[in-house]
Coordinates of C-alpha atoms in Angstrom, one line a residue:
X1 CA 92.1 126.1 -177.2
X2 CA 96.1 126.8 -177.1
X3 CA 98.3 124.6 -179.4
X4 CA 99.9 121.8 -176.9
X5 CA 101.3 118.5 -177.5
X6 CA 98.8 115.8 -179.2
X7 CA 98.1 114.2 -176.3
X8 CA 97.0 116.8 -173.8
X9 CA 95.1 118.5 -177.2
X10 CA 93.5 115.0 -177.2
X11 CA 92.7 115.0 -173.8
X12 CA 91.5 118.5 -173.3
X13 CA 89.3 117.8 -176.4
X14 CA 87.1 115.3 -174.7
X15 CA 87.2 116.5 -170.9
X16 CA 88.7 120.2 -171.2
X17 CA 90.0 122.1 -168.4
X18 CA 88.5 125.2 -169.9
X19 CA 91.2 127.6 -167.4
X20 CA 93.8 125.5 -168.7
X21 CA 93.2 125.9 -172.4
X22 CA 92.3 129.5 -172.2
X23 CA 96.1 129.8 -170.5
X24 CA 97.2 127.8 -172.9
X25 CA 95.3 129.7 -176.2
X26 CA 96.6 133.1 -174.2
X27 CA 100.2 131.9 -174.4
X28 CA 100.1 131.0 -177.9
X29 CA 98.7 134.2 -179.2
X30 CA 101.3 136.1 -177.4
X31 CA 104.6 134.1 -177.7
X32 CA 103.6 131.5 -180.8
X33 CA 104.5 131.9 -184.4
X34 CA 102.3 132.8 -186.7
X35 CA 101.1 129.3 -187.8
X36 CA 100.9 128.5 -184.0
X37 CA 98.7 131.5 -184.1
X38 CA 96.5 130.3 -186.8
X39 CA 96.3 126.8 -185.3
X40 CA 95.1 127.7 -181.8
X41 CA 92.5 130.0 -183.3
X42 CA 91.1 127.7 -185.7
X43 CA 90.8 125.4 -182.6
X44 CA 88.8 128.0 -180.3
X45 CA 87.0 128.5 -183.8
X46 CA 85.9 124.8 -183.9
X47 CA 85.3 124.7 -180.3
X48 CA 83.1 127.6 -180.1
X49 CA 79.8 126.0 -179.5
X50 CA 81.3 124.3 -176.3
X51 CA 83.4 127.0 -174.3
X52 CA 81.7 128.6 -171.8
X53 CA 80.6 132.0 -172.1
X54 CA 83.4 133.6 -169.5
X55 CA 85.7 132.7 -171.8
X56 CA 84.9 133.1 -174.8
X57 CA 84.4 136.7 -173.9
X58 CA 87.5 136.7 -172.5
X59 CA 88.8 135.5 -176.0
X60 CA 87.2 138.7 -177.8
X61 CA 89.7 141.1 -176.9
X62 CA 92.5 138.8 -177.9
X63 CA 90.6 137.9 -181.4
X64 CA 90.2 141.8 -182.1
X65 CA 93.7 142.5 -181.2
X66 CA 94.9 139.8 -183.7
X67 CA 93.0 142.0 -186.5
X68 CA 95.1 144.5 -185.6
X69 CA 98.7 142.9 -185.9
X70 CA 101.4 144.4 -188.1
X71 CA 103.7 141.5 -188.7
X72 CA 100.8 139.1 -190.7
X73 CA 101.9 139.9 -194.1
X74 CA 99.8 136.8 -195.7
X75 CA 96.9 138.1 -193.4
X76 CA 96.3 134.4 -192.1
X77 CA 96.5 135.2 -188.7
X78 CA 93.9 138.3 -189.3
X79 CA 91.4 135.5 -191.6
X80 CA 91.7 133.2 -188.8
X81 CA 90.6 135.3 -185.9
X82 CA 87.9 136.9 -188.6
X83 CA 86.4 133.7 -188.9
X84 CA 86.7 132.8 -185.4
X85 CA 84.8 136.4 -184.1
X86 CA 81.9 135.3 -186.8
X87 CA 81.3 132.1 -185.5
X88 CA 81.5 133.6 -181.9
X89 CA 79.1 136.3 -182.9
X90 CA 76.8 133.9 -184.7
X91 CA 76.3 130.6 -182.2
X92 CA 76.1 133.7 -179.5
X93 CA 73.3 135.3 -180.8
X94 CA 71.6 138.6 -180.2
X95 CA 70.8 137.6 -176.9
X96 CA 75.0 136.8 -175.8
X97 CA 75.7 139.8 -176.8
X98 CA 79.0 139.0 -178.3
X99 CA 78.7 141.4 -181.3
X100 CA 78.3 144.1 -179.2
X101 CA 81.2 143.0 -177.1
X102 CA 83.6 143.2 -180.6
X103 CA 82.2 146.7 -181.3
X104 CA 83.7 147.9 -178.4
X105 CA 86.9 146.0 -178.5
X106 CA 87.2 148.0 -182.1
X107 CA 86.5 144.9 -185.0
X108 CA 84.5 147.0 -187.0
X109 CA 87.2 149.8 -187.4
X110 CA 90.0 147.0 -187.8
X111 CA 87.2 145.5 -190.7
X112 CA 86.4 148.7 -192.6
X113 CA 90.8 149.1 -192.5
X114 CA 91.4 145.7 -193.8
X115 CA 88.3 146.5 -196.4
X116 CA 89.8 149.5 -197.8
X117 CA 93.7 147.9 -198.0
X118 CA 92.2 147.2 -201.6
X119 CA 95.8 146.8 -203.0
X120 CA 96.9 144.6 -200.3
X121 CA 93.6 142.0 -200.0
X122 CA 92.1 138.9 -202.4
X123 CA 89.2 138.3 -202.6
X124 CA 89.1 135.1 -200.4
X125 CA 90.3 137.5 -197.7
X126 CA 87.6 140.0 -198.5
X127 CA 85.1 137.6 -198.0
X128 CA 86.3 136.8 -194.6
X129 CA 85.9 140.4 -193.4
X130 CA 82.5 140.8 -194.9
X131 CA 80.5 137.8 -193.2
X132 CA 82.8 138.5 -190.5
X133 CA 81.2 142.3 -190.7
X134 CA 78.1 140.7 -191.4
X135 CA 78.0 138.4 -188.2
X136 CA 78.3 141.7 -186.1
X137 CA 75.3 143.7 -187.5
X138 CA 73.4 140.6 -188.0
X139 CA 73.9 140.0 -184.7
X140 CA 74.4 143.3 -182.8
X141 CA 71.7 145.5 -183.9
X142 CA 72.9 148.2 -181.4
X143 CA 76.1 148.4 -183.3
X144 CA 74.7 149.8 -187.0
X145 CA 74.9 153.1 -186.0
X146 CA 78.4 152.8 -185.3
X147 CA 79.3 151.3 -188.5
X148 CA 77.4 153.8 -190.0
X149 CA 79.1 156.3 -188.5
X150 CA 82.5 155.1 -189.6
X151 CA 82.0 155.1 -193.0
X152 CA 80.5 151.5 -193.2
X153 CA 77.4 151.7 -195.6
X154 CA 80.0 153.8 -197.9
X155 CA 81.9 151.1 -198.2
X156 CA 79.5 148.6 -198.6
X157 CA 78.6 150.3 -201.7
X158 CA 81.8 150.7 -203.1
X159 CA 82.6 146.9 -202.7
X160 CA 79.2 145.8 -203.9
X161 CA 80.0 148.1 -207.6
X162 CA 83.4 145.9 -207.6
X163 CA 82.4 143.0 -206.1
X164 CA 82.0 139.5 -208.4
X165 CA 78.5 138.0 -208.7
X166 CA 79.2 135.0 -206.5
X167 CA 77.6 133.2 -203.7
X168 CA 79.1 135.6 -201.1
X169 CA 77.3 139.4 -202.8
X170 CA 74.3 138.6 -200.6
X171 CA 76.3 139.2 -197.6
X172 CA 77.3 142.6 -198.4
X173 CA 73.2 143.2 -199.8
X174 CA 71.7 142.1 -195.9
X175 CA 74.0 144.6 -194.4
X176 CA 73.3 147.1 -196.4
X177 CA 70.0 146.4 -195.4
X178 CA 70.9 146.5 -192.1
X179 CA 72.4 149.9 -192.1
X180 CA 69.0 151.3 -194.0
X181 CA 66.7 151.4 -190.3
X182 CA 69.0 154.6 -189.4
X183 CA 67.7 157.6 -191.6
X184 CA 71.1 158.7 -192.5
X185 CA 72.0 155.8 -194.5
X186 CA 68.7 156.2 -196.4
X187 CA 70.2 159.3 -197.1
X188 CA 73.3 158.6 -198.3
X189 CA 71.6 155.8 -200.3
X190 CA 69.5 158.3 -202.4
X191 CA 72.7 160.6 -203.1
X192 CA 75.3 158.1 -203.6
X193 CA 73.5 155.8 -206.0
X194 CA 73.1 152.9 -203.7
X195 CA 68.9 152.4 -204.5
X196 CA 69.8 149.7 -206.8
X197 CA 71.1 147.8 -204.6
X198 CA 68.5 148.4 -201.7
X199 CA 66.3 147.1 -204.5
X200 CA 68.4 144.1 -205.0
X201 CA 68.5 143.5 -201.3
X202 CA 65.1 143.2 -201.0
X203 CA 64.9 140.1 -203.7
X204 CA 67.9 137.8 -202.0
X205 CA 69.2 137.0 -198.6
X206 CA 67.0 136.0 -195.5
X207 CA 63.8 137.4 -195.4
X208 CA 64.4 139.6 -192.3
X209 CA 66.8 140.9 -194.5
X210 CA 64.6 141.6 -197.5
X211 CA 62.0 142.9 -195.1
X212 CA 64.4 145.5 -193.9
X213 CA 65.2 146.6 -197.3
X214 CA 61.2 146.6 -198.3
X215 CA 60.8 148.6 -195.3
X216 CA 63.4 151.1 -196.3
X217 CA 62.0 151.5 -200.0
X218 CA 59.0 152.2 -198.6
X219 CA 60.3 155.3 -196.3
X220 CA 62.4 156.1 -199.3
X221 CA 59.6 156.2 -202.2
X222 CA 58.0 159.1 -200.8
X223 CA 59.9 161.6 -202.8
X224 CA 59.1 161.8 -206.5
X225 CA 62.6 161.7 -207.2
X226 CA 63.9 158.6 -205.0
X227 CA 60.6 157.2 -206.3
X228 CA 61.9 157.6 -210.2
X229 CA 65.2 156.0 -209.2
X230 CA 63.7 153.2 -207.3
X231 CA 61.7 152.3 -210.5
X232 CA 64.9 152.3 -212.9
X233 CA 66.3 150.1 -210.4
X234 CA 63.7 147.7 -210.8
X235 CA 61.5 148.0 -207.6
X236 CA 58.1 147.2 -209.2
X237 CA 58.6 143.5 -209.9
X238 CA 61.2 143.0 -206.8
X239 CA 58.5 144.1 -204.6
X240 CA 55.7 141.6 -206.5
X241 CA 58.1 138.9 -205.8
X242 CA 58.6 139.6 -202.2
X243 CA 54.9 139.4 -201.4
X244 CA 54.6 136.3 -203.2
X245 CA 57.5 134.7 -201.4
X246 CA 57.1 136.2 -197.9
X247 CA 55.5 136.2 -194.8
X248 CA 52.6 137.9 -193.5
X249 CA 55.0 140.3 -192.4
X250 CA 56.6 140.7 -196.2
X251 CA 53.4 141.1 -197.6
X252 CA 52.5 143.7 -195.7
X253 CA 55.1 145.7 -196.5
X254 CA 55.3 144.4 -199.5
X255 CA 52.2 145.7 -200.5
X256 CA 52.7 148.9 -198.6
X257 CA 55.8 150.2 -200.5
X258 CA 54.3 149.1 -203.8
X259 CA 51.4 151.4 -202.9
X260 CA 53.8 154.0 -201.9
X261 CA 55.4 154.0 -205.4
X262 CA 51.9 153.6 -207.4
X263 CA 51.1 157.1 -206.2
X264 CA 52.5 158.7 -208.6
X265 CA 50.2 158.0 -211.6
X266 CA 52.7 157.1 -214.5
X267 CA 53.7 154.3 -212.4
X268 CA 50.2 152.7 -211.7
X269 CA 50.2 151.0 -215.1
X270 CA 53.3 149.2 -215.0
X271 CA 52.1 148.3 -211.2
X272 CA 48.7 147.1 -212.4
X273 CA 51.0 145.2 -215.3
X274 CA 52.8 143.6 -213.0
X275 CA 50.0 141.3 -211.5
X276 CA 49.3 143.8 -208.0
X277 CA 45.7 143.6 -207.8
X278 CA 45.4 140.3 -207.1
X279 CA 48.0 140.7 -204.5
X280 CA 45.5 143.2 -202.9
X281 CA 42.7 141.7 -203.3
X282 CA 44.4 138.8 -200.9
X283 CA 45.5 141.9 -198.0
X284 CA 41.5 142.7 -198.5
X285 CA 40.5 139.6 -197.8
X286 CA 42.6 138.4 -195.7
X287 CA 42.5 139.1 -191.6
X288 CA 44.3 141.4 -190.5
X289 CA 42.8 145.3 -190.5
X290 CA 46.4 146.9 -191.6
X291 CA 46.2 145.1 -194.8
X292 CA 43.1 145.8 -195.3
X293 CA 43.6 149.4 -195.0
X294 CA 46.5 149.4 -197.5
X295 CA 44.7 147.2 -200.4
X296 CA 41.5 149.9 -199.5
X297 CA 44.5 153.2 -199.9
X298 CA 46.0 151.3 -202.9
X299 CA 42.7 150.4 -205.1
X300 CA 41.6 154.2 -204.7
X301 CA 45.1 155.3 -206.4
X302 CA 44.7 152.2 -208.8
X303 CA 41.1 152.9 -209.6
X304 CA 42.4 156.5 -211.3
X305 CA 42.5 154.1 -214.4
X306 CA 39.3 153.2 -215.5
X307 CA 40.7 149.5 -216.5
X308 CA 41.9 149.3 -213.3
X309 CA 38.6 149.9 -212.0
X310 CA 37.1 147.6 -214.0
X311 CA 39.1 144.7 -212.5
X312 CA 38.9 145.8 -209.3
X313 CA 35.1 146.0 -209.0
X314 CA 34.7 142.3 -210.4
X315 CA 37.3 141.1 -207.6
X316 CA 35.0 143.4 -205.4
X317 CA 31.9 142.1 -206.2
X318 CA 33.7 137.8 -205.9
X319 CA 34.6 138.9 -202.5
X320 CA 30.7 140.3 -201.7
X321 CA 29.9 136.8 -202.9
X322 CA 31.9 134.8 -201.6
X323 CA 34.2 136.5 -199.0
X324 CA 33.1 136.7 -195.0
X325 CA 32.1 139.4 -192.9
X326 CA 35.0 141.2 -192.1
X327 CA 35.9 141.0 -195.9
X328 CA 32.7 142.4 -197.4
X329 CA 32.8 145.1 -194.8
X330 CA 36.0 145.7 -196.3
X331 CA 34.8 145.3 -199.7
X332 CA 32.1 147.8 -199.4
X333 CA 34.2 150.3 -198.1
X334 CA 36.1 150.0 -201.3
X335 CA 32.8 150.4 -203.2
X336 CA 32.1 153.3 -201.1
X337 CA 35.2 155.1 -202.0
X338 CA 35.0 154.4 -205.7
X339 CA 31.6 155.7 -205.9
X340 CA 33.4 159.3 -205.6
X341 CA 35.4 158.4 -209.1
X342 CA 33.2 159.4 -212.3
X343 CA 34.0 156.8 -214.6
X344 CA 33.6 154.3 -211.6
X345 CA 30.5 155.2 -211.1
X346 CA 29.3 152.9 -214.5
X347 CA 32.3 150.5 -213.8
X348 CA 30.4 149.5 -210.4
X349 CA 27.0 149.6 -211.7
X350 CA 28.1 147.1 -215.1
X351 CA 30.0 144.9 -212.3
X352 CA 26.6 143.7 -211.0
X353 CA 27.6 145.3 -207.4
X354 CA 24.2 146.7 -207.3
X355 CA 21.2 144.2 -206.6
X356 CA 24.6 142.2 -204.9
X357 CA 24.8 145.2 -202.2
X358 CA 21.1 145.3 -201.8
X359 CA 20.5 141.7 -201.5
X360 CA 23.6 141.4 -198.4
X361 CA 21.7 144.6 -197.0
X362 CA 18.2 142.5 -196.1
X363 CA 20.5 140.3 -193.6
X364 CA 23.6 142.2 -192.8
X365 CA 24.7 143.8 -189.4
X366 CA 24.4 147.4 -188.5
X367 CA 27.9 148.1 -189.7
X368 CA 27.5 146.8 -192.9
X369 CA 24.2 148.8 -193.8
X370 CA 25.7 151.8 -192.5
X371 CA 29.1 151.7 -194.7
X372 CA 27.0 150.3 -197.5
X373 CA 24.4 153.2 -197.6
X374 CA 27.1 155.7 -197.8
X375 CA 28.4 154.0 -200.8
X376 CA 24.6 154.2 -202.1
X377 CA 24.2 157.9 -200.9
X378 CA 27.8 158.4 -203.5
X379 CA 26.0 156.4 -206.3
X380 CA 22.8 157.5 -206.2
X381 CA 23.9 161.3 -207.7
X382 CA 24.1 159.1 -211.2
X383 CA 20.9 158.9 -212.6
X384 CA 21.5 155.4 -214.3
X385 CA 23.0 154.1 -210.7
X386 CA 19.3 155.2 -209.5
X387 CA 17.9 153.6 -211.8
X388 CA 19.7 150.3 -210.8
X389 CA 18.8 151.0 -207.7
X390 CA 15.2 151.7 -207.7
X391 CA 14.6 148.4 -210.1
X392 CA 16.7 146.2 -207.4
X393 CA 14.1 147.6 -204.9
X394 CA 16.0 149.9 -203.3
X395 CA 13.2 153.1 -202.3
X396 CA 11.8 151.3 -199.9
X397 CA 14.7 150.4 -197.9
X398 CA 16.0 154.0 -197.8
X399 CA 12.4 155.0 -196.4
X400 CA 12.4 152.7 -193.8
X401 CA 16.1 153.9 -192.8
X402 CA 14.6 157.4 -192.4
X403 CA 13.7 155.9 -188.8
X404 CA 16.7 153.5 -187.9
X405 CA 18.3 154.5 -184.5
X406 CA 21.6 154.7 -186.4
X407 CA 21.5 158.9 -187.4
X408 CA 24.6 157.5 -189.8
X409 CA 22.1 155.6 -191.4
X410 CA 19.3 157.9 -191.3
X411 CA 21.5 160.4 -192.8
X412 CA 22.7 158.6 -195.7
X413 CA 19.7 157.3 -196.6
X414 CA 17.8 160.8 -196.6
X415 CA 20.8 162.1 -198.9
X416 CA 20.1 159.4 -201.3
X417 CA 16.1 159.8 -201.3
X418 CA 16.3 163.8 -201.9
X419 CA 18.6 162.7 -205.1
X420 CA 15.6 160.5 -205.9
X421 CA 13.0 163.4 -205.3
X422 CA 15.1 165.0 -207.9
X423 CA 14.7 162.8 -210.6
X424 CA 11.0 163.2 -212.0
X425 CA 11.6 159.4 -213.2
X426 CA 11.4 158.4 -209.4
X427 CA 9.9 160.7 -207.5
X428 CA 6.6 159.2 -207.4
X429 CA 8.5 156.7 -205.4
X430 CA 9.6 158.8 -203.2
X431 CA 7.2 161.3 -202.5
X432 CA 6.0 159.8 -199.0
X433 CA 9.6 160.2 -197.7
X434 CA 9.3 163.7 -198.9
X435 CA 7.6 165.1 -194.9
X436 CA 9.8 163.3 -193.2
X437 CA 11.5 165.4 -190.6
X438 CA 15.1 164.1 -191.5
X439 CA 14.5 164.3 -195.2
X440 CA 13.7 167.9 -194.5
X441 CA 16.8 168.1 -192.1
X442 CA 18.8 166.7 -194.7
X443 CA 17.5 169.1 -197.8
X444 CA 18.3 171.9 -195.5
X445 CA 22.0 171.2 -194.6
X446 CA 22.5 170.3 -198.6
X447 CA 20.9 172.9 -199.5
X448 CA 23.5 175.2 -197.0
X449 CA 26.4 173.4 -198.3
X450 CA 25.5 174.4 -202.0
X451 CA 24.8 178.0 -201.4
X452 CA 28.0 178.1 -199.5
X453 CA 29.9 176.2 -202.1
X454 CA 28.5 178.9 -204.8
X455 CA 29.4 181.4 -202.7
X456 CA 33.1 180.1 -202.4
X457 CA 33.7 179.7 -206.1
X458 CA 32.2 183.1 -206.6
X459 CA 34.9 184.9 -204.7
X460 CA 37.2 182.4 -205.7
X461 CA 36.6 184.1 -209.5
X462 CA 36.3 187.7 -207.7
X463 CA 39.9 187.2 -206.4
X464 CA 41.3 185.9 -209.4
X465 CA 39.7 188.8 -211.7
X466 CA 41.3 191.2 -209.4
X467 CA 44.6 189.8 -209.5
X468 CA 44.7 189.3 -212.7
X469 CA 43.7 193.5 -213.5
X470 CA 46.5 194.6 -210.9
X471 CA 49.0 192.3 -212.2
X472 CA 50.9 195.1 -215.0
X473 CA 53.3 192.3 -215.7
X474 CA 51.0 190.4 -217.9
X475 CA 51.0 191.3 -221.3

């Protein structure tokens, strides 16, 4: 570790004394010259993988004073123990805790100080302190909130709007990253101009990394406003890349932010442009029951567009055919929601979802009949969806539900036959179904739940007449 004649250095290399060397090393920082200096920290540096852990933390102190020193006008001695605390911090590991160890010995202040010396640094040198600064919250997770607190993601920002486009930005993009899990530094990102480069983080780098940053647009998109920017910045695409690329993980969140952002509906075409629903349609049929929930979420809000729906009941009615159990569950929940859309309500009839849904419902589990009749409860307020239905043999299924032990079932097949009764094209059909007691049942709560609906817009009018003859500002 110190700088000692080339013989002992030899020796010591292949059978070290390691309390020797770290006298040695100690002695040279604190008495050598400043190439001395440089030398016996470049050698700890090589070395770093070998020393044992006692030392090397007793090293950290003595690296993060060196970043400190006053009398290194070239900054070599400062770049050398820079580099050295990164390769401590990085063949450590999270688990060493090293980086934690040089936050509290003060590297990341001495960092952010050599950083902001912008008259006084080249860009070789700058690089040094970033992956040296990079090393520490890559490697110290505890320690973001420090940097943030100092100043750090502010001057992240700053050196990524100055920075060169070389191999070295993404450095700089996964701590930025980093520092979005604390709120504050989402904050600061949405009022300091920094969402581009959140959005740029999340298409380079690692993919923990990119992750993060997805993660972060995500929270961030919630807000129409931070939403707006996030699209300017390019978010749409960066996040259709990331779920290609990634992980189950990425995809997932992936999927989830682009969600978030396609809730505001001038954004659901370029979404939909952008190749998402087949992205979806993957989450949907895929295993696991979060992704599933977010495709489900996102094809609702996508559905708005009748083209959309259009798509998205064909890919529906592949996965009824061809998918398992868990994904025509999933599919049929899907259906069951879009049944509530009007122009959806042709889309899934043209699709050929129909006699599909009907045939799966002769064999399927109790699960599927019961999320699949609520969908046909939905469908069967359209007259021409009745008609489907009662030509794909439908009736008689819902009159035999009248007596299944499921009340679910029961219930949403009663609410489908009194929309039948109501039809005079079907309700010779139906008219046996007509006595039973949970048809009855059923017409009776509808029946509450219309008057009462009456009754609400009726005052709902009352009100607003009122108002509107008190208020003397209107013309």
């Amino acid at each position: 570790m110190g700088s000692s004649d080339s013989e002992s250095g030899s020796r010591g290399f292949q059978n070290p004394d390691w309390e020797t060397e770290f006298n040695r090393f100690e002695n040279a920082i604190s008495s050598g010259s400043a190439a001395i200096r440089v030398r016996s920290v470049l050698k700890l540096s090589a070395l770093t993988n070998r020393v044992p852990e006692r030392y090397i933390s007793l090293s950290i102190p003595i690296l993060a004073g060196l970043l400190r020193v006053s009398d290194d006008s070239n900054r070599s001695v400062q770049a050398a123990a820079a580099h050295c605390l990164k390769r401590i911090a990085c063949c450590g590991g999270e688990e060493n805790g090293f980086a934690v160890t040089m936050g509290r010995c003060g590297v990341i202040a001495s960092l952010l100080g050599l950083l902001l010396e912008a008259n006084t640094n080249g860009n070789v040198f700058r690089r040094i302190w970033v992956k040296c600064l990079w090393s520490l919250v890559t490697f110290g997770s505890s320690i973001r909130v420090g940097l943030a607190r100092l100043g750090g993601l502010e001057i992240v920002i700053r050196e990524l709007n100055n920075w060169e486009d070389d191999g070295s930005r993404w450095y700089l993009l996964e701590i930025l990253s980093a520092l979005t899990t604390i709120r504050e530094s989402r904050r600061v990102l949405v009022h300091s101009g920094g969402l581009k480069f959140l959005v740029e983080a999340a298409t380079v780098g690692n993919l923990a990394s990119r992750e993060r940053a997805c993660h972060a647009i995500g929270l961030i998109g919630v807000t129409r406003r931070a939403r707006r920017m996030l699209v300017e910045a390019g978010v749409i695409p960066a996040l259709v890349d990331l779920y290609r690329d990634g992980d189950d993980k990425a995809k997932l969140l992936a999927g989830n932010a682009l969600g978030i952002i396609s809730a505001q509906t001038e954004y659901i075409r370029p979404v939909t442009e952008a190749g998402s629903i087949p992205l979806y349609v993957e989450l949907l049929s895929g295993q696991d029951p979060m992704g599933k929930d977010i495709a489900e979420d996102v094809f609702c809000i996508l559905a708005v567009a009748e083209g959309n729906a259009v798509l998205i009941a064909e890919q529906l009615v592949r996965i009824l055919r061809e998918g398992d159990n868990d994904a025509k569950l999933a599919a049929s929940d899907v259906l069951w929601d879009l049944a509530g859309y009007r122009h959806s309500v042709s889309v899934i009839r043209e699709s050929g979802a129909i006699p599909l849904l009907i045939e799966l419902l002769r064999d399927g589990s109790l699960e599927f009949r019961e999320r699949i009749s609520g969908a046909i409860s939905q469908l069967s307020y359209n007259e021409n969806d009745r008609e489907a239905f009662s030509d794909s043999g439908m009736i008689p299924i819902l009159i035999e539900w009248l007596g299944d032990e499921s009340e679910e079932l029961r219930d949403n097949a009663a609410e489908a036959l009194i929309n039948f009764s109501e039809d005079q094209e079907h309700y010779a059909r139906v008219r046996e179904a007509i006595g039973h007691p949970v048809f009855q049942s059923m017409q009776s709560r509808l029946a509450r739940i219309r008057a009462s609906h009456e009754l609400m817009v009726r005052s709902m009018r009352r009100v607003t007449i009122e108002h509107l003859a008190h208020n003397h500002d209107l013309p």
